[in-house]
Amino acid sequence: MDIRELHRTVDTADLDLWYGSFQALRRVTVSIRQGLITAMIGPSGCGKTTLLRCFNRMNERYGNARIAGHVRILGRDVYDPDVSLIELRKRVGMVFQRPNPLPLSVYDNVAFGLRVHTPRARRSRRTEAEAVETALAEVGLLDAVQGRLRRKGTELQLEQRQKLCIARLLPLKPEILLMDEPCSALDARGTEAVEELLRRLRGRYTIIIVTHNMAQARRISDECVFMLSGEMVEHSETAAMFVNPKDRRTEEYIEGRYG
Amino acid sequence: MNDPVVPAPALSLFRATSFTRKKIRVQKAAGILFGAMACALLVPLLALVVYLVVNAWPALTWEFLTDVPQGGMRRGGIWPALIGTLYLVVFSRLFSTPVGVLAGVYLNEYAKDNWLTRVVNLAVVNLAGVPSIVHALFGVGAFVIFAGLGKSVLAASLTLAIMTLPVMIVATREALAAVPMAFRVACWNLGASRWQTIRTIVLPNSIGGILTGVILEVCRAAGETAPIMFTGAIFFKAVERWDFFPYSPREQCMALSYHLHAISTQVPGVPEPMLYATAVVLLGFVLAFNSLAIVVRFRMRQRKKW
């Protein structure tokens, strides 16, 4: 296998997507490298969230989405007929704009993923407890919720809720974490805490983050994908893109002339 | 350095003009009118309850509830009718609750928006609008004659079940729809199946609303006369006091609503307080269950925090 292939966790080839008659993605070909944080930026309605949702096939919830082209995760075309959405989503986790912990205890929130993927007979209280503790420690929430694991996840502070939403993905050992503007509901302190967390997760997971906040993309990402009107305009290293954009449209966006 | 001179504001600044005053007057008048209409709602209910209780007072005793009718319904109590109504309510809920809840879950959680779903929805709405006397005739045809159940507790309960099914379905759907979509999305994104999502998240958080629906339909099943009149209600059956199991499912039974109808129209010379007392018991039954529904809803609302 080509050594470059190994580094590709998420690939698209000539990806088109229509919502009804509206074309939201046009011939998007992008390949995202393993273990890095890739930010997707662009003005509202440019298709960055739509693209993100193709990676775990979330667009299908919106009945009228049609797709052409390929999306490969870890080399496998996820639109193949024998791909199970349940298995796909186990490996490709997603974090949303508004933190959406389940109306369960903090513990049950983190254990939820394991439980839905393990037959009752093979569940073990000990492995579950260990996985929950590891995940909470990994997102830096363990100390904050220690002794309060039975409290409802929906009662935590906003920033802790978002961390909980990240933590609940980890016991499933996902390869890829998709983040759809994970900080847009948070205040400056919360944003900083989540960004700090992303930096710590970097390397272990491939992280793709959609953000409308260019400064944030610049702070935390290794690579940047700039999208406009459903097209992928530029994909380069973040440092390079912000200093020396290749495309004139990227340059104008970064300078704040539109968007 | 000199402060800039601020000119004195005109006296009319921010004062209500005559048009503003008129706007406020109209707004107040509208508020009072609408408030009066809302309060008017209470008047008939209070009047009804007071009128019934006052007239029923001489006959309203513990004896009246637990005694059996005597002297050709002119003395004694309503025990067999009370138990009969309980039978009909329990049996009809046993049929209608599972079917209604499961259908509601299907329509809200599984069904895609296609012609079949639309037909089912249309059927639900139309079934809800069918008059109860038509349900009664349907019950006679379907359960009493065709299914061969005869006039019986079973036939009457099934008729009541069909009648209350649409509301069961609608109540279930509404309870499910009140669970935020974000929870389902979160579950699906962790790889939970639809059924796992429903079982672990959606149902536990909508059970209050579903129970409320069940309880409200208990009231309707207890109160309706027409559907049971031809399908299973009987004028009189000799029953012992305190006998909790006087009827078998294949037998006809007495029922409060039909009993009230019978003694007020078919039997001459029933003392008036007895009529009113029967009505009060029926009304009390309904109000008690309604209050239970309110308690359930209140407790569930306190429990849920999101």
mmCIF file of C-alpha atoms in Angstrom, chain A residues 56 58 61 86 89 92 94 96 100-104 112-113 116-117 120 152 154-155 168-169 172, chain B residues 181-194 196-197 199-201 205 303-306:
data_model
loop_
_atom_site.group_PDB
_atom_site.id
_atom_site.type_symbol
_atom_site.label_atom_id
_atom_site.label_comp_id
_atom_site.label_asym_id
_atom_site.label_seq_id
_atom_site.Cartn_x
_atom_site.Cartn_y
_atom_site.Cartn_z
ATOM 1 C CA ASN A 56 -20.696 9.726 9.295
ATOM 2 C CA MET A 58 -25.719 12.085 8.988
ATOM 3 C CA ARG A 61 -31.615 12.032 8.181
ATOM 4 C CA ILE A 86 -24.174 1.570 13.454
ATOM 5 C CA ARG A 89 -20.764 5.764 13.797
ATOM 6 C CA VAL A 92 -16.597 8.121 13.610
ATOM 7 C CA MET A 94 -19.610 13.500 16.351
ATOM 8 C CA PHE A 96 -22.526 19.130 18.060
ATOM 9 C CA ASN A 100 -26.475 17.453 23.973
ATOM 10 C CA PRO A 101 -25.752 15.086 26.841
ATOM 11 C CA LEU A 102 -28.446 12.465 27.271
ATOM 12 C CA PRO A 103 -30.917 12.874 30.136
ATOM 13 C CA LEU A 104 -29.031 10.214 32.089
ATOM 14 C CA PHE A 112 -23.985 4.574 26.903
ATOM 15 C CA GLY A 113 -21.867 3.914 23.815
ATOM 16 C CA VAL A 116 -25.430 -0.104 22.961
ATOM 17 C CA HIS A 117 -22.582 -1.997 21.310
ATOM 18 C CA ARG A 120 -26.100 -7.819 27.707
ATOM 19 C CA LYS A 152 -27.667 14.070 35.583
ATOM 20 C CA THR A 154 -27.855 17.643 31.622
ATOM 21 C CA GLU A 155 -27.305 19.524 34.898
ATOM 22 C CA ARG A 168 -18.936 9.687 25.732
ATOM 23 C CA LEU A 169 -17.386 9.036 22.298
ATOM 24 C CA LEU A 172 -15.861 3.252 21.679
ATOM 25 C CA MET B 181 -34.596 15.662 18.750
ATOM 26 C CA ALA B 182 -31.057 16.348 19.999
ATOM 27 C CA PHE B 183 -31.262 13.293 22.263
ATOM 28 C CA ARG B 184 -32.137 10.998 19.389
ATOM 29 C CA VAL B 185 -29.385 12.480 17.241
ATOM 30 C CA ALA B 186 -26.906 11.955 20.082
ATOM 31 C CA CYS B 187 -27.946 8.311 20.409
ATOM 32 C CA TRP B 188 -27.790 7.573 16.696
ATOM 33 C CA ASN B 189 -24.360 9.131 16.517
ATOM 34 C CA LEU B 190 -23.112 6.725 19.135
ATOM 35 C CA GLY B 191 -24.354 3.874 16.984
ATOM 36 C CA ALA B 192 -27.514 3.141 18.946
ATOM 37 C CA SER B 193 -30.268 1.543 16.888
ATOM 38 C CA ARG B 194 -33.661 3.156 16.674
ATOM 39 C CA GLN B 196 -32.232 1.186 21.619
ATOM 40 C CA THR B 197 -32.813 4.918 21.375
ATOM 41 C CA ARG B 199 -36.101 2.105 24.875
ATOM 42 C CA THR B 200 -33.335 3.900 26.747
ATOM 43 C CA ILE B 201 -34.081 7.561 26.055
ATOM 44 C CA ASN B 205 -38.749 10.566 29.027
ATOM 45 C CA ARG B 303 -38.266 15.109 37.334
ATOM 46 C CA LYS B 304 -37.143 16.147 33.902
ATOM 47 C CA LYS B 305 -34.420 18.692 33.600
ATOM 48 C CA TRP B 306 -32.967 19.597 30.254
#
